[in-house]
Structures are given as C-alpha cells and as structure tokens.
Amino acid sequence: MGVQVSWDTGQEQPPARRAAFASMTAVAAGDKEGWLALFAPDAVVEDPVGPSFFDSDGKGHHGREGIGAFWDKTIANVERFEFTIRDSHAGGDEVANVGTITTFLPGGYRVDTDGVFVYRVGDDGLIRSVRAFWETERAMATARQVTE
C-alpha cells in the first residue's frame, strides 16, 4: 500500500489532530497493529455513523477486538488509501476533519468518500472514538474503474 496523506500538520497540533493523522498514516501503510495501538481499550469506531453494511445495528465497533474485526472486514480489502484533508477543526479533546478518503479496490476500482471524520482522544492521547459521517450512496456513485 502506498502512503499519501495530504495535510499541513504544522508543529504544535492538538492531541486529537495528532491522533487522527497517526490513524490515517497507519491505515495508508496497512499497519493494522500500529493502528489498533492508537485506540483506548474501550474505544468505539462508527464508520459510517448509523446502520450500514459494515454495522447493521448502527452501534459501532467496540474495543480493540471489535475495531480489529472492522479492519478485517473493510480496511484489509482495500489495495490503497489516499487521505485528503481539506479542513480540520479542533476543540477540546476532539477534532473534525473535512475531506476525502480515496480507496483503490481490487479489479482496478476507485471510490471517493467525502465526509466529516471526528476523532476524540483521552488525556493519554489514545483515541476514544471515531465517528465518520459519510453517505454510502454518494460514495458508491463515485465508483469507477481506473488504470494506473
């Protein structure tokens, strides 16, 4: 997997922004164990928020075991990720990133997922929650076969 994260991180960033950047970097690198290590033991990932084909009851993936299963069901099936963050708003122990996640899938398909990705961290800097606001239908409408 190639790593392409576009984001001006500056020098002094709030902890939630640093954690979000570390999360994107680990995903782009295909580093499951490194990614899971960023999460608190009781963390929750809602990606996307609400019921979806990744989470039929819409309650999120809980704890490192549940988050690891989410990786296996979703992230592991992507050949390459590119994250483009166009804006980032930090406040308190959270950050809301506005951007596009581009996924390159087997068979030469590409999907662009526009959304708002909210990370909350604890005092220890570990991720307590990720809430990804994006719409399946909008993302799937961008699916196309590409040659690179």
C-alpha atoms as an extended CHARMM CRD file, in Angstrom:
* protein
*
       148  EXT
         1         1  MET       CA              0.0000000000        0.0000000000        0.0000000000  PROA      1               0.0000000000
         2         2  GLY       CA              1.2490000000        3.4600000000       -0.8160000000  PROA      2               0.0000000000
         3         3  VAL       CA              1.1010000000        6.2170000000        1.7580000000  PROA      3               0.0000000000
         4         4  GLN       CA             -0.3420000000        9.5090000000        0.6350000000  PROA      4               0.0000000000
         5         5  VAL       CA             -1.6700000000       11.7670000000        3.3590000000  PROA      5               0.0000000000
         6         6  SER       CA             -2.1180000000       15.3870000000        2.3190000000  PROA      6               0.0000000000
         7         7  TRP       CA             -2.2460000000       17.6170000000        5.3740000000  PROA      7               0.0000000000
         8         8  ASP       CA             -0.2400000000       20.5360000000        6.7290000000  PROA      8               0.0000000000
         9         9  THR       CA              0.3780000000       19.2920000000       10.2500000000  PROA      9               0.0000000000
        10        10  GLY       CA              2.4340000000       22.2610000000       11.4430000000  PROA      10              0.0000000000
        11        11  GLN       CA              4.4700000000       21.9830000000       14.6210000000  PROA      11              0.0000000000
        12        12  GLU       CA              2.1110000000       22.2220000000       17.5830000000  PROA      12              0.0000000000
        13        13  GLN       CA             -1.1230000000       20.3710000000       16.9510000000  PROA      13              0.0000000000
        14        14  PRO       CA             -3.8870000000       19.4250000000       19.3940000000  PROA      14              0.0000000000
        15        15  PRO       CA             -3.7360000000       15.7860000000       20.5850000000  PROA      15              0.0000000000
        16        16  ALA       CA             -6.8730000000       14.7530000000       18.6810000000  PROA      16              0.0000000000
        17        17  ARG       CA             -5.4520000000       16.0940000000       15.4090000000  PROA      17              0.0000000000
        18        18  ARG       CA             -2.1710000000       14.2540000000       16.0240000000  PROA      18              0.0000000000
        19        19  ALA       CA             -4.0960000000       11.0320000000       16.7370000000  PROA      19              0.0000000000
        20        20  ALA       CA             -6.2050000000       11.4480000000       13.5820000000  PROA      20              0.0000000000
        21        21  PHE       CA             -3.0770000000       11.9580000000       11.4810000000  PROA      21              0.0000000000
        22        22  ALA       CA             -1.4390000000        8.8850000000       13.0700000000  PROA      22              0.0000000000
        23        23  SER       CA             -4.6010000000        6.8650000000       12.3460000000  PROA      23              0.0000000000
        24        24  MET       CA             -4.6790000000        7.8710000000        8.6790000000  PROA      24              0.0000000000
        25        25  THR       CA             -0.9650000000        7.1810000000        8.3170000000  PROA      25              0.0000000000
        26        26  ALA       CA             -1.3130000000        3.6830000000        9.8190000000  PROA      26              0.0000000000
        27        27  VAL       CA             -4.2890000000        2.8660000000        7.5900000000  PROA      27              0.0000000000
        28        28  ALA       CA             -2.4780000000        4.0940000000        4.4710000000  PROA      28              0.0000000000
        29        29  ALA       CA              0.5450000000        1.9790000000        5.4340000000  PROA      29              0.0000000000
        30        30  GLY       CA             -1.5790000000       -1.1320000000        6.0360000000  PROA      30              0.0000000000
        31        31  ASP       CA             -0.3370000000       -1.2860000000        9.6350000000  PROA      31              0.0000000000
        32        32  LYS       CA             -3.2030000000       -2.9730000000       11.4900000000  PROA      32              0.0000000000
        33        33  GLU       CA             -1.3180000000       -3.4870000000       14.7710000000  PROA      33              0.0000000000
        34        34  GLY       CA              0.0130000000        0.0830000000       14.7500000000  PROA      34              0.0000000000
        35        35  TRP       CA             -3.4930000000        1.3690000000       14.0610000000  PROA      35              0.0000000000
        36        36  LEU       CA             -5.0800000000       -0.6800000000       16.8500000000  PROA      36              0.0000000000
        37        37  ALA       CA             -2.4090000000        0.5530000000       19.2880000000  PROA      37              0.0000000000
        38        38  LEU       CA             -3.7380000000        4.1070000000       18.7740000000  PROA      38              0.0000000000
        39        39  PHE       CA             -7.0810000000        3.1690000000       20.3750000000  PROA      39              0.0000000000
        40        40  ALA       CA             -8.0550000000        3.0210000000       24.0400000000  PROA      40              0.0000000000
        41        41  PRO       CA             -9.1940000000       -0.4720000000       25.1030000000  PROA      41              0.0000000000
        42        42  ASP       CA            -12.8340000000        0.6970000000       25.2830000000  PROA      42              0.0000000000
        43        43  ALA       CA            -12.8270000000        2.8040000000       22.0990000000  PROA      43              0.0000000000
        44        44  VAL       CA            -15.6890000000        2.8760000000       19.5900000000  PROA      44              0.0000000000
        45        45  VAL       CA            -15.4860000000        3.2850000000       15.8040000000  PROA      45              0.0000000000
        46        46  GLU       CA            -18.6260000000        4.3430000000       13.9250000000  PROA      46              0.0000000000
        47        47  ASP       CA            -17.6870000000        4.3050000000       10.2330000000  PROA      47              0.0000000000
        48        48  PRO       CA            -20.0930000000        5.3980000000        8.9360000000  PROA      48              0.0000000000
        49        49  VAL       CA            -22.3040000000        6.6990000000       11.7500000000  PROA      49              0.0000000000
        50        50  GLY       CA            -25.5950000000        4.7920000000       11.8190000000  PROA      50              0.0000000000
        51        51  PRO       CA            -26.6340000000        1.4750000000       10.3190000000  PROA      51              0.0000000000
        52        52  SER       CA            -24.6340000000        0.3670000000        7.2780000000  PROA      52              0.0000000000
        53        53  PHE       CA            -23.4250000000       -2.7550000000        5.5310000000  PROA      53              0.0000000000
        54        54  PHE       CA            -20.3900000000       -2.5570000000        7.8850000000  PROA      54              0.0000000000
        55        55  ASP       CA            -22.5320000000       -2.2680000000       11.0480000000  PROA      55              0.0000000000
        56        56  SER       CA            -26.1270000000       -3.4210000000       10.6300000000  PROA      56              0.0000000000
        57        57  ASP       CA            -27.3250000000       -2.1930000000       14.0470000000  PROA      57              0.0000000000
        58        58  GLY       CA            -25.5000000000        1.1480000000       13.7650000000  PROA      58              0.0000000000
        59        59  LYS       CA            -23.9470000000        0.9810000000       17.2270000000  PROA      59              0.0000000000
        60        60  GLY       CA            -20.3080000000        0.9720000000       16.1750000000  PROA      60              0.0000000000
        61        61  HSD       CA            -17.3920000000       -1.3830000000       16.6300000000  PROA      61              0.0000000000
        62        62  HSD       CA            -16.3500000000       -1.6290000000       20.2890000000  PROA      62              0.0000000000
        63        63  GLY       CA            -12.9610000000       -2.2800000000       21.8640000000  PROA      63              0.0000000000
        64        64  ARG       CA             -9.7880000000       -3.2900000000       20.0940000000  PROA      64              0.0000000000
        65        65  GLU       CA            -11.2560000000       -6.7030000000       19.2300000000  PROA      65              0.0000000000
        66        66  GLY       CA            -14.3150000000       -5.1860000000       17.5490000000  PROA      66              0.0000000000
        67        67  ILE       CA            -12.2320000000       -2.4900000000       15.8770000000  PROA      67              0.0000000000
        68        68  GLY       CA             -9.8030000000       -5.1660000000       14.6650000000  PROA      68              0.0000000000
        69        69  ALA       CA            -12.7290000000       -7.1050000000       13.1690000000  PROA      69              0.0000000000
        70        70  PHE       CA            -13.8240000000       -3.8740000000       11.4450000000  PROA      70              0.0000000000
        71        71  TRP       CA            -10.3190000000       -3.6200000000        9.9340000000  PROA      71              0.0000000000
        72        72  ASP       CA            -10.5360000000       -7.2090000000        8.6770000000  PROA      72              0.0000000000
        73        73  LYS       CA            -13.9740000000       -6.6240000000        7.1510000000  PROA      73              0.0000000000
        74        74  THR       CA            -13.2170000000       -3.2850000000        5.4980000000  PROA      74              0.0000000000
        75        75  ILE       CA             -9.7200000000       -1.8150000000        5.5180000000  PROA      75              0.0000000000
        76        76  ALA       CA             -7.9620000000       -5.1080000000        4.7580000000  PROA      76              0.0000000000
        77        77  ASN       CA             -9.8810000000       -5.3790000000        1.4630000000  PROA      77              0.0000000000
        78        78  VAL       CA             -8.5670000000       -2.0870000000        0.0860000000  PROA      78              0.0000000000
        79        79  GLU       CA             -5.4040000000       -2.0890000000       -2.0190000000  PROA      79              0.0000000000
        80        80  ARG       CA             -4.5070000000        1.5400000000       -1.3380000000  PROA      80              0.0000000000
        81        81  PHE       CA             -5.8180000000        4.5540000000        0.5740000000  PROA      81              0.0000000000
        82        82  GLU       CA             -5.2970000000        8.2550000000       -0.0750000000  PROA      82              0.0000000000
        83        83  PHE       CA             -6.4890000000       10.7810000000        2.5090000000  PROA      83              0.0000000000
        84        84  THR       CA             -7.0030000000       14.4090000000        1.5310000000  PROA      84              0.0000000000
        85        85  ILE       CA             -7.9890000000       16.6350000000        4.4360000000  PROA      85              0.0000000000
        86        86  ARG       CA             -9.2650000000       19.9970000000        3.1970000000  PROA      86              0.0000000000
        87        87  ASP       CA            -10.0500000000       21.4350000000        6.6160000000  PROA      87              0.0000000000
        88        88  SER       CA             -9.6670000000       20.4870000000       10.2540000000  PROA      88              0.0000000000
        89        89  HSD       CA            -11.4390000000       21.9550000000       13.2730000000  PROA      89              0.0000000000
        90        90  ALA       CA            -10.0970000000       21.1070000000       16.7260000000  PROA      90              0.0000000000
        91        91  GLY       CA            -11.8520000000       21.8170000000       20.0060000000  PROA      91              0.0000000000
        92        92  GLY       CA            -11.3340000000       20.3300000000       23.4530000000  PROA      92              0.0000000000
        93        93  ASP       CA            -10.4550000000       16.6650000000       23.1150000000  PROA      93              0.0000000000
        94        94  GLU       CA            -11.8740000000       16.3290000000       19.5840000000  PROA      94              0.0000000000
        95        95  VAL       CA            -11.1100000000       17.1850000000       16.0010000000  PROA      95              0.0000000000
        96        96  ALA       CA            -13.4370000000       17.2060000000       12.9930000000  PROA      96              0.0000000000
        97        97  ASN       CA            -11.6440000000       16.6780000000        9.7000000000  PROA      97              0.0000000000
        98        98  VAL       CA            -13.3540000000       17.5160000000        6.4270000000  PROA      98              0.0000000000
        99        99  GLY       CA            -12.0130000000       15.6610000000        3.4390000000  PROA      99              0.0000000000
       100       100  THR       CA            -11.9980000000       12.7790000000        1.0300000000  PROA      100             0.0000000000
       101       101  ILE       CA            -10.8360000000        9.2210000000        1.5130000000  PROA      101             0.0000000000
       102       102  THR       CA             -9.9820000000        7.6520000000       -1.8190000000  PROA      102             0.0000000000
       103       103  THR       CA             -9.9210000000        3.8680000000       -1.8310000000  PROA      103             0.0000000000
       104       104  PHE       CA             -8.4210000000        1.7300000000       -4.5700000000  PROA      104             0.0000000000
       105       105  LEU       CA            -10.1460000000       -1.6520000000       -4.6650000000  PROA      105             0.0000000000
       106       106  PRO       CA             -9.3090000000       -4.9650000000       -6.3400000000  PROA      106             0.0000000000
       107       107  GLY       CA            -10.1670000000       -5.0540000000      -10.0220000000  PROA      107             0.0000000000
       108       108  GLY       CA             -8.9610000000       -1.5060000000      -10.6100000000  PROA      108             0.0000000000
       109       109  TYR       CA            -11.8750000000        0.2890000000       -8.9600000000  PROA      109             0.0000000000
       110       110  ARG       CA            -11.6370000000        3.6130000000       -7.1800000000  PROA      110             0.0000000000
       111       111  VAL       CA            -14.1470000000        5.1610000000       -4.7660000000  PROA      111             0.0000000000
       112       112  ASP       CA            -14.0220000000        8.7000000000       -3.3350000000  PROA      112             0.0000000000
       113       113  THR       CA            -15.7170000000        9.1090000000        0.0370000000  PROA      113             0.0000000000
       114       114  ASP       CA            -16.3480000000       12.7090000000        1.0750000000  PROA      114             0.0000000000
       115       115  GLY       CA            -17.1100000000       13.1960000000        4.7320000000  PROA      115             0.0000000000
       116       116  VAL       CA            -16.5030000000       14.6530000000        8.1490000000  PROA      116             0.0000000000
       117       117  PHE       CA            -14.3290000000       12.4500000000       10.3530000000  PROA      117             0.0000000000
       118       118  VAL       CA            -14.4830000000       13.1740000000       14.0930000000  PROA      118             0.0000000000
       119       119  TYR       CA            -11.8350000000       11.8210000000       16.4840000000  PROA      119             0.0000000000
       120       120  ARG       CA            -11.9870000000       12.0920000000       20.2880000000  PROA      120             0.0000000000
       121       121  VAL       CA             -8.9810000000       11.3080000000       22.4820000000  PROA      121             0.0000000000
       122       122  GLY       CA             -8.3990000000       10.8310000000       26.1900000000  PROA      122             0.0000000000
       123       123  ASP       CA             -5.8130000000       12.5630000000       28.3690000000  PROA      123             0.0000000000
       124       124  ASP       CA             -3.3790000000        9.8010000000       27.3750000000  PROA      124             0.0000000000
       125       125  GLY       CA             -3.7120000000       10.7170000000       23.6830000000  PROA      125             0.0000000000
       126       126  LEU       CA             -5.3730000000        7.4040000000       22.7980000000  PROA      126             0.0000000000
       127       127  ILE       CA             -8.4020000000        7.5050000000       20.5230000000  PROA      127             0.0000000000
       128       128  ARG       CA            -11.6670000000        7.0590000000       22.4360000000  PROA      128             0.0000000000
       129       129  SER       CA            -13.9500000000        7.3460000000       19.4370000000  PROA      129             0.0000000000
       130       130  VAL       CA            -14.0350000000        7.8200000000       15.6980000000  PROA      130             0.0000000000
       131       131  ARG       CA            -17.2870000000        8.9670000000       14.1310000000  PROA      131             0.0000000000
       132       132  ALA       CA            -17.2160000000        9.0990000000       10.3440000000  PROA      132             0.0000000000
       133       133  PHE       CA            -20.0690000000       10.9950000000        8.7240000000  PROA      133             0.0000000000
       134       134  TRP       CA            -20.3940000000        9.9430000000        5.0960000000  PROA      134             0.0000000000
       135       135  GLU       CA            -23.1560000000        8.6260000000        2.8610000000  PROA      135             0.0000000000
       136       136  THR       CA            -22.8730000000        5.2140000000        1.2490000000  PROA      136             0.0000000000
       137       137  GLU       CA            -24.9130000000        6.1570000000       -1.8240000000  PROA      137             0.0000000000
       138       138  ARG       CA            -22.7870000000        9.2350000000       -2.5150000000  PROA      138             0.0000000000
       139       139  ALA       CA            -19.5670000000        7.2650000000       -2.1480000000  PROA      139             0.0000000000
       140       140  MET       CA            -20.7570000000        4.3930000000       -4.3360000000  PROA      140             0.0000000000
       141       141  ALA       CA            -21.8310000000        6.8710000000       -7.0340000000  PROA      141             0.0000000000
       142       142  THR       CA            -18.1210000000        7.7360000000       -7.4750000000  PROA      142             0.0000000000
       143       143  ALA       CA            -17.0660000000        4.0990000000       -8.0750000000  PROA      143             0.0000000000
       144       144  ARG       CA            -15.2360000000        3.7450000000      -11.3470000000  PROA      144             0.0000000000
       145       145  GLN       CA            -12.6600000000        1.5150000000      -12.9390000000  PROA      145             0.0000000000
       146       146  VAL       CA             -9.2970000000        3.1690000000      -13.3960000000  PROA      146             0.0000000000
       147       147  THR       CA             -5.9370000000        2.1690000000      -14.7600000000  PROA      147             0.0000000000
       148       148  GLU       CA             -2.8330000000        3.4320000000      -13.0300000000  PROA      148             0.0000000000
